[in-house]
Amino acid sequence: MGELKDRNIIIDDTTLRDGEQTAGVVFSLEEKIRIARMLDQIGVGELECGIPAMGAEEQAAVRALVDLGLKARLITWNRATISDIQASIDSGVKAVDISLSVSDIHIKNKLRKSRSWVKEQLKVALDFAKKHDLYVSVGGEDSSRADLDFMVELMTIAKDLGADRFRYCDTLGILEPFTTYENVRYLLERVPMEIEVHTHDDLGMATANAIAGIKAGANFVNTTVNGLGERAGNAALEEVVMALKHACGHDLGIDTRRFVEISKFVGQASSRPVPEWKSVVGERVFSHESGLHADGVIKNPSNYEGFDPAEVGLTRHLVLGKHSGSHALIHRLKRLGYELNRLEANDLMDRVRSISQRNKRALTDPELMTLCRSI
Ligand code: MN
């Protein structure tokens, strides 16, 4: 597996597939093209861009994305059927994810079939895809509830028939990072095959599970912009990339400075506006109010910022309100053209606190200036 920094980790962003699959979310063709272009420009290596089996319009959209001639590899989502894969071939892609239910719960209660039926489906679909020279990811739907030894069996068949990688899916978002790590390790130790991790945020652990999977040896990771996706969403692109960089010391070389721009666009196109406190890209995640923090940031931003906001396209805000200290007040008023001494600042701070408490918010610059003129 080697050191993380020496490994080639590839982001497979599925904003255009699992992201659009979010209940109520639809992208226009123009929006899909813009999203694909932006992700390609910043260096995302692979884009899962649709489900051609859905019909002519989806196929035309995938075809339009293929015609852009992006650097990123385009991959589509397919059930393990010849007709689905044929629809992908007709759309012009050279890579497919072939998805199969792998847990007994799904095999019995959803498919109403058996494990041997699943193995047969895999063989038929993979044989067809490989005859058409496609790059194939075999997707294990509901991997997190599946019997690991059955998955070893499936992966062995997949590998023998020429599949290029296996997608380990925590379809329901029910794993935690330690188990994710152990399960991915277990599979990698038994089948020499590349693994991709596909994680969901139902318990708030999509990013943590994605990182755990990578640390266990997965070389591909599924993400979506803003963590858009089924139910609580998928692992967020911006979180996974920044966590790899700052928590794991592995820089993927992606141009992160456009994260906020892309996040805002996807927020608007999906009608799912980005919360101000959203990790990494929320407008106010670099706002400082409390006395100690604001003072520390004024002295040196690295005192209270894990990374520079400019790295993702954000700006820092120093907010004056109930929890502020006099140092931040002096600093702000100086920028507004008022020189205050320590005593005056302390006096003014009491009034800032009581106004903030009464209004349940921070003070605006005009309010601060009015206060200043009154003393
Ligand atoms: Mn999913």
Tab-separated table of C-alpha atoms in Angstrom, residues 15-365:
chain	number	residue	atom	x	y	z
A	15	THR	CA	-22.165	15.225	-8.329
A	16	LEU	CA	-23.714	14.617	-11.756
A	17	ARG	CA	-24.962	11.126	-10.817
A	18	ASP	CA	-25.472	10.502	-7.069
A	19	GLY	CA	-25.693	14.288	-6.570
A	20	GLU	CA	-28.484	14.639	-9.089
A	21	GLN	CA	-30.094	11.515	-7.635
A	22	THR	CA	-30.881	13.547	-4.481
A	23	ALA	CA	-34.665	13.705	-4.103
A	24	GLY	CA	-35.924	16.734	-5.999
A	25	VAL	CA	-32.617	17.733	-7.605
A	26	VAL	CA	-32.346	18.111	-11.395
A	27	PHE	CA	-29.546	19.778	-13.355
A	28	SER	CA	-30.101	21.296	-16.794
A	29	LEU	CA	-27.689	20.271	-19.537
A	30	GLU	CA	-26.027	23.705	-19.356
A	31	GLU	CA	-25.518	23.270	-15.612
A	32	LYS	CA	-24.078	19.769	-16.083
A	33	ILE	CA	-21.631	21.087	-18.662
A	34	ARG	CA	-20.562	23.955	-16.415
A	35	ILE	CA	-20.105	21.686	-13.393
A	36	ALA	CA	-18.137	19.123	-15.427
A	37	ARG	CA	-15.906	21.840	-16.906
A	38	MET	CA	-15.150	23.402	-13.521
A	39	LEU	CA	-14.340	20.047	-11.895
A	40	ASP	CA	-12.135	19.131	-14.833
A	41	GLN	CA	-10.320	22.480	-14.721
A	42	ILE	CA	-9.441	22.164	-11.036
A	43	GLY	CA	-7.975	18.702	-11.599
A	44	VAL	CA	-10.630	16.166	-10.578
A	45	GLY	CA	-9.562	12.932	-12.284
A	46	GLU	CA	-12.880	11.232	-12.909
A	47	LEU	CA	-16.522	12.267	-13.204
A	48	GLU	CA	-19.451	9.910	-12.783
A	49	CYS	CA	-21.818	11.716	-15.084
A	50	GLY	CA	-25.149	9.958	-15.379
A	51	ILE	CA	-27.267	6.865	-15.896
A	52	PRO	CA	-27.708	6.323	-19.672
A	53	ALA	CA	-30.289	3.560	-19.105
A	54	MET	CA	-32.711	6.280	-17.953
A	55	GLY	CA	-33.432	7.201	-21.545
A	56	ALA	CA	-32.677	9.285	-24.606
A	57	GLU	CA	-32.369	12.650	-22.851
A	58	GLU	CA	-29.885	11.366	-20.270
A	59	GLN	CA	-27.917	9.654	-23.053
A	60	ALA	CA	-27.795	12.912	-25.021
A	61	ALA	CA	-26.519	14.708	-21.902
A	62	VAL	CA	-23.772	12.119	-21.353
A	63	ARG	CA	-22.888	12.377	-25.047
A	64	ALA	CA	-22.628	16.184	-24.737
A	65	LEU	CA	-20.230	15.754	-21.793
A	66	VAL	CA	-18.145	13.249	-23.786
A	67	ASP	CA	-17.977	15.774	-26.647
A	68	LEU	CA	-16.389	18.372	-24.336
A	69	GLY	CA	-13.148	16.407	-24.603
A	70	LEU	CA	-12.287	16.836	-20.923
A	71	LYS	CA	-9.106	15.507	-19.352
A	72	ALA	CA	-11.165	13.773	-16.658
A	73	ARG	CA	-12.346	10.252	-17.376
A	74	LEU	CA	-16.130	10.050	-17.681
A	75	ILE	CA	-17.852	7.059	-16.140
A	76	THR	CA	-21.562	6.141	-16.042
A	77	TRP	CA	-23.673	4.203	-13.568
A	78	ASN	CA	-25.258	0.917	-14.724
A	79	ARG	CA	-27.177	-2.006	-13.347
A	80	ALA	CA	-25.534	-5.333	-14.173
A	81	THR	CA	-27.513	-5.782	-17.377
A	82	ILE	CA	-26.498	-5.811	-21.015
A	83	SER	CA	-29.116	-3.199	-21.919
A	84	ASP	CA	-27.799	-0.710	-19.350
A	85	ILE	CA	-24.220	-1.186	-20.504
A	86	GLN	CA	-25.284	-0.926	-24.148
A	87	ALA	CA	-26.943	2.442	-23.354
A	88	SER	CA	-23.621	3.631	-21.901
A	89	ILE	CA	-21.719	2.459	-24.981
A	90	ASP	CA	-24.266	4.309	-27.146
A	91	SER	CA	-23.602	7.474	-25.135
A	92	GLY	CA	-19.925	7.363	-26.018
A	93	VAL	CA	-18.300	6.698	-22.624
A	94	LYS	CA	-15.342	4.353	-22.275
A	95	ALA	CA	-15.816	3.588	-18.565
A	96	VAL	CA	-18.715	2.117	-16.607
A	97	ASP	CA	-19.622	1.388	-13.037
A	98	ILE	CA	-21.621	-1.850	-12.958
A	99	SER	CA	-23.632	-2.008	-9.770
A	100	LEU	CA	-24.807	-5.177	-8.014
A	101	SER	CA	-26.487	-5.645	-4.667
A	102	VAL	CA	-24.067	-7.615	-2.513
A	103	SER	CA	-25.719	-7.831	0.911
A	104	ASP	CA	-28.038	-10.728	1.724
A	105	ILE	CA	-30.623	-8.195	2.888
A	106	HIS	CA	-30.750	-6.694	-0.612
A	107	ILE	CA	-30.373	-10.014	-2.411
A	108	LYS	CA	-33.274	-11.579	-0.486
A	109	ASN	CA	-35.592	-8.614	0.186
A	110	LYS	CA	-34.972	-6.380	-2.801
A	111	LEU	CA	-33.930	-8.639	-5.667
A	112	ARG	CA	-35.676	-11.753	-4.271
A	113	LYS	CA	-32.804	-13.771	-5.745
A	114	SER	CA	-29.785	-15.729	-4.483
A	115	ARG	CA	-26.037	-15.167	-4.155
A	116	SER	CA	-25.425	-17.450	-7.137
A	117	TRP	CA	-27.802	-15.342	-9.245
A	118	VAL	CA	-25.734	-12.248	-8.359
A	119	LYS	CA	-22.520	-14.036	-9.370
A	120	GLU	CA	-24.110	-15.012	-12.684
A	121	GLN	CA	-25.244	-11.416	-13.344
A	122	LEU	CA	-21.743	-10.189	-12.656
A	123	LYS	CA	-20.221	-12.662	-15.110
A	124	VAL	CA	-22.674	-11.843	-17.909
A	125	ALA	CA	-22.408	-8.067	-17.486
A	126	LEU	CA	-18.647	-8.040	-17.089
A	127	ASP	CA	-18.126	-10.328	-20.053
A	128	PHE	CA	-20.198	-7.955	-22.219
A	129	ALA	CA	-18.442	-4.817	-20.952
A	130	LYS	CA	-14.977	-6.257	-21.439
A	131	LYS	CA	-15.831	-7.453	-24.966
A	132	HIS	CA	-16.494	-3.757	-25.666
A	133	ASP	CA	-13.167	-2.688	-24.175
A	134	LEU	CA	-14.706	-0.683	-21.359
A	135	TYR	CA	-12.904	0.322	-18.182
A	136	VAL	CA	-15.008	-1.335	-15.476
A	137	SER	CA	-15.644	-0.512	-11.860
A	138	VAL	CA	-17.762	-3.173	-10.184
A	139	GLY	CA	-19.983	-1.468	-7.620
A	140	GLY	CA	-20.968	-3.422	-4.534
A	141	GLU	CA	-24.247	-1.862	-3.451
A	142	ASP	CA	-24.801	-2.157	0.310
A	143	SER	CA	-21.249	-3.466	0.826
A	144	SER	CA	-21.327	-2.310	4.446
A	145	ARG	CA	-23.993	-4.896	5.327
A	146	ALA	CA	-22.597	-7.671	3.109
A	147	ASP	CA	-20.722	-10.809	4.145
A	148	LEU	CA	-17.063	-9.953	3.544
A	149	ASP	CA	-16.191	-13.444	2.335
A	150	PHE	CA	-18.969	-13.320	-0.248
A	151	MET	CA	-17.477	-10.024	-1.402
A	152	VAL	CA	-14.059	-11.667	-1.662
A	153	GLU	CA	-15.686	-14.279	-3.896
A	154	LEU	CA	-17.314	-11.609	-6.074
A	155	MET	CA	-14.149	-9.532	-6.305
A	156	THR	CA	-12.157	-12.595	-7.313
A	157	ILE	CA	-14.611	-13.313	-10.129
A	158	ALA	CA	-14.516	-9.632	-11.118
A	159	LYS	CA	-10.743	-9.535	-11.159
A	160	ASP	CA	-10.446	-12.790	-13.131
A	161	LEU	CA	-12.840	-11.424	-15.752
A	162	GLY	CA	-10.827	-8.214	-16.130
A	163	ALA	CA	-12.660	-5.694	-13.937
A	164	ASP	CA	-10.461	-2.700	-13.182
A	165	ARG	CA	-11.648	-1.884	-9.681
A	166	PHE	CA	-14.237	-2.595	-7.026
A	167	ARG	CA	-16.439	0.081	-5.447
A	168	TYR	CA	-17.085	-0.499	-1.760
A	169	CYS	CA	-20.403	1.253	-1.066
A	170	ASP	CA	-21.669	2.268	2.338
A	171	THR	CA	-25.005	2.772	0.602
A	172	LEU	CA	-26.931	3.578	3.773
A	173	GLY	CA	-24.239	5.597	5.522
A	174	ILE	CA	-24.185	3.333	8.566
A	175	LEU	CA	-20.455	2.710	8.994
A	176	GLU	CA	-17.920	4.401	11.231
A	177	PRO	CA	-14.282	4.988	10.220
A	178	PHE	CA	-12.678	2.113	12.189
A	179	THR	CA	-14.948	-0.521	10.648
A	180	THR	CA	-14.576	1.044	7.202
A	181	TYR	CA	-10.814	0.760	7.588
A	182	GLU	CA	-10.959	-2.860	8.741
A	183	ASN	CA	-13.358	-3.942	5.983
A	184	VAL	CA	-11.388	-2.318	3.174
A	185	ARG	CA	-8.170	-3.839	4.566
A	186	TYR	CA	-9.806	-7.251	4.784
A	187	LEU	CA	-10.781	-7.162	1.108
A	188	LEU	CA	-7.475	-5.734	-0.122
A	189	GLU	CA	-5.495	-8.365	1.760
A	190	ARG	CA	-7.431	-11.113	-0.004
A	191	VAL	CA	-7.918	-9.736	-3.511
A	192	PRO	CA	-5.192	-7.732	-5.280
A	193	MET	CA	-7.544	-5.234	-6.849
A	194	GLU	CA	-8.003	-1.476	-6.710
A	195	ILE	CA	-10.784	-0.329	-4.412
A	196	GLU	CA	-12.946	2.773	-4.468
A	197	VAL	CA	-14.888	3.945	-1.427
A	198	HIS	CA	-18.398	5.359	-1.765
A	199	THR	CA	-19.717	6.761	1.488
A	200	HIS	CA	-22.891	8.471	2.729
A	201	ASP	CA	-23.464	10.981	5.485
A	202	ASP	CA	-26.491	9.596	7.329
A	203	LEU	CA	-24.546	9.491	10.594
A	204	GLY	CA	-22.362	12.480	9.729
A	205	MET	CA	-19.368	10.290	8.888
A	206	ALA	CA	-19.169	10.289	5.079
A	207	THR	CA	-15.912	12.250	4.930
A	208	ALA	CA	-14.375	10.389	7.880
A	209	ASN	CA	-15.277	7.044	6.286
A	210	ALA	CA	-13.879	8.131	2.919
A	211	ILE	CA	-10.573	9.083	4.565
A	212	ALA	CA	-10.528	5.815	6.536
A	213	GLY	CA	-11.057	3.855	3.304
A	214	ILE	CA	-8.198	5.714	1.624
A	215	LYS	CA	-5.936	5.097	4.623
A	216	ALA	CA	-6.819	1.406	4.398
A	217	GLY	CA	-5.604	1.365	0.802
A	218	ALA	CA	-8.465	2.503	-1.449
A	219	ASN	CA	-7.055	4.507	-4.348
A	220	PHE	CA	-10.362	5.913	-5.589
A	221	VAL	CA	-12.881	7.941	-3.656
A	222	ASN	CA	-16.391	9.032	-4.595
A	223	THR	CA	-17.328	12.603	-3.691
A	224	THR	CA	-19.932	15.223	-4.541
A	225	VAL	CA	-19.759	19.014	-4.381
A	226	ASN	CA	-21.330	20.212	-1.093
A	227	GLY	CA	-21.870	16.566	-0.164
A	228	LEU	CA	-25.024	16.541	-2.301
A	229	GLY	CA	-26.505	13.051	-2.683
A	230	GLU	CA	-29.175	10.556	-1.660
A	231	ARG	CA	-30.724	11.321	1.763
A	232	ALA	CA	-28.081	13.024	3.950
A	233	GLY	CA	-25.687	13.102	1.006
A	234	ASN	CA	-22.269	11.777	0.023
A	235	ALA	CA	-18.733	12.646	1.125
A	236	ALA	CA	-18.134	16.271	0.125
A	237	LEU	CA	-15.434	16.888	-2.485
A	238	GLU	CA	-14.138	19.974	-0.704
A	239	GLU	CA	-13.999	18.185	2.668
A	240	VAL	CA	-12.234	15.072	1.378
A	241	VAL	CA	-9.631	17.078	-0.544
A	242	MET	CA	-8.929	19.469	2.341
A	243	ALA	CA	-8.925	16.667	4.939
A	244	LEU	CA	-6.408	14.719	2.852
A	245	LYS	CA	-4.276	17.834	2.583
A	246	HIS	CA	-4.453	19.158	6.133
A	247	ALA	CA	-5.306	16.158	8.308
A	248	CYS	CA	-3.308	13.557	6.345
A	249	GLY	CA	-0.576	15.666	4.723
A	250	HIS	CA	-1.425	14.516	1.216
A	251	ASP	CA	-1.946	17.223	-1.415
A	252	LEU	CA	-3.819	15.882	-4.456
A	253	GLY	CA	-2.781	18.884	-6.511
A	254	ILE	CA	-6.369	20.020	-7.024
A	255	ASP	CA	-6.888	23.784	-7.411
A	256	THR	CA	-8.858	24.291	-4.209
A	257	ARG	CA	-9.104	28.083	-4.648
A	258	ARG	CA	-12.214	27.571	-6.780
A	259	PHE	CA	-14.042	25.430	-4.202
A	260	VAL	CA	-16.310	28.260	-3.030
A	261	GLU	CA	-17.178	29.298	-6.578
A	262	ILE	CA	-18.056	25.691	-7.513
A	263	SER	CA	-19.901	25.124	-4.240
A	264	LYS	CA	-22.053	28.228	-4.778
A	265	PHE	CA	-22.855	27.232	-8.338
A	266	VAL	CA	-23.866	23.692	-7.388
A	267	GLY	CA	-25.829	25.055	-4.395
A	268	GLN	CA	-27.805	27.271	-6.736
A	269	ALA	CA	-28.205	24.711	-9.563
A	270	SER	CA	-29.437	22.085	-7.085
A	271	SER	CA	-31.666	24.552	-5.175
A	272	ARG	CA	-29.815	23.423	-2.052
A	273	PRO	CA	-28.138	26.613	-0.834
A	274	VAL	CA	-24.898	26.088	1.074
A	275	PRO	CA	-25.296	26.706	4.834
A	276	GLU	CA	-23.085	29.518	6.136
A	277	TRP	CA	-21.467	27.092	8.588
A	278	LYS	CA	-20.814	24.309	6.019
A	279	SER	CA	-17.318	22.842	6.579
A	280	VAL	CA	-14.638	24.227	4.268
A	281	VAL	CA	-16.880	26.332	1.992
A	282	GLY	CA	-19.514	27.976	4.245
A	283	GLU	CA	-19.442	31.780	3.960
A	284	ARG	CA	-18.971	32.289	7.720
A	285	VAL	CA	-16.613	29.469	8.719
A	286	PHE	CA	-13.764	31.951	9.002
A	287	SER	CA	-15.697	34.398	11.204
A	288	HIS	CA	-14.190	35.175	14.589
A	289	GLU	CA	-15.985	36.920	17.413
A	290	SER	CA	-14.883	35.676	20.836
A	291	GLY	CA	-12.262	37.885	22.487
A	292	LEU	CA	-9.478	35.319	22.706
A	293	HIS	CA	-9.948	34.004	19.162
A	294	ALA	CA	-10.267	37.409	17.483
A	295	ASP	CA	-7.225	38.704	19.369
A	296	GLY	CA	-5.259	35.587	18.356
A	297	VAL	CA	-6.258	35.927	14.699
A	298	ILE	CA	-5.332	39.632	14.636
A	299	LYS	CA	-1.883	38.716	15.981
A	300	ASN	CA	-1.472	35.835	13.534
A	301	PRO	CA	-4.312	34.056	11.670
A	302	SER	CA	-2.651	30.663	12.115
A	303	ASN	CA	-3.403	30.933	15.850
A	304	TYR	CA	-7.036	30.072	15.178
A	305	GLU	CA	-7.285	28.977	11.539
A	306	GLY	CA	-6.302	25.466	10.429
A	307	PHE	CA	-5.734	26.737	6.911
A	308	ASP	CA	-5.835	30.045	5.089
A	309	PRO	CA	-9.396	30.909	3.935
A	310	ALA	CA	-7.970	32.078	0.597
A	311	GLU	CA	-6.963	28.465	-0.051
A	312	VAL	CA	-10.625	27.651	-0.774
A	313	GLY	CA	-11.710	31.076	-2.008
A	314	LEU	CA	-13.144	32.393	1.277
A	315	THR	CA	-12.435	35.544	3.266
A	316	ARG	CA	-11.995	36.078	6.986
A	317	HIS	CA	-14.544	38.073	9.015
A	318	LEU	CA	-13.915	39.637	12.385
A	319	VAL	CA	-17.288	40.062	14.021
A	320	LEU	CA	-18.012	42.422	16.906
A	321	GLY	CA	-20.677	41.165	19.268
A	322	LYS	CA	-21.468	39.793	22.682
A	323	HIS	CA	-18.315	37.657	22.969
A	324	SER	CA	-15.853	40.186	21.573
A	325	GLY	CA	-12.896	41.643	23.430
A	326	SER	CA	-11.565	45.192	23.457
A	327	HIS	CA	-8.555	44.373	21.279
A	328	ALA	CA	-10.780	43.417	18.337
A	329	LEU	CA	-12.893	46.529	18.935
A	330	ILE	CA	-9.851	48.831	18.860
A	331	HIS	CA	-8.634	47.049	15.715
A	332	ARG	CA	-11.955	47.384	13.909
A	333	LEU	CA	-12.562	51.002	14.868
A	334	LYS	CA	-9.074	51.950	13.757
A	335	ARG	CA	-9.966	50.645	10.306
A	336	LEU	CA	-13.129	52.747	10.426
A	337	GLY	CA	-11.074	55.834	11.307
A	338	TYR	CA	-11.494	56.027	15.107
A	339	GLU	CA	-8.552	55.884	17.501
A	340	LEU	CA	-9.585	54.528	20.909
A	341	ASN	CA	-7.513	54.025	24.019
A	342	ARG	CA	-7.912	50.943	26.198
A	343	LEU	CA	-10.194	52.655	28.710
A	344	GLU	CA	-12.535	54.010	26.056
A	345	ALA	CA	-12.583	50.614	24.381
A	346	ASN	CA	-13.555	48.841	27.601
A	347	ASP	CA	-16.354	51.322	28.157
A	348	LEU	CA	-17.595	50.938	24.600
A	349	MET	CA	-17.333	47.140	24.834
A	350	ASP	CA	-19.999	47.094	27.585
A	351	ARG	CA	-22.371	48.900	25.267
A	352	VAL	CA	-21.512	46.626	22.324
A	353	ARG	CA	-22.350	43.626	24.518
A	354	SER	CA	-25.690	44.933	25.683
A	355	ILE	CA	-26.770	45.972	22.163
A	356	SER	CA	-25.666	42.593	20.821
A	357	GLN	CA	-27.563	40.769	23.577
A	358	ARG	CA	-30.720	42.806	22.922
A	359	ASN	CA	-30.595	42.335	19.112
A	360	LYS	CA	-29.348	38.728	19.241
A	361	ARG	CA	-26.687	39.444	16.621
A	362	ALA	CA	-23.312	41.072	15.967
A	363	LEU	CA	-23.009	44.826	15.336
A	364	THR	CA	-22.686	46.333	11.873
A	365	ASP	CA	-20.047	48.946	10.990
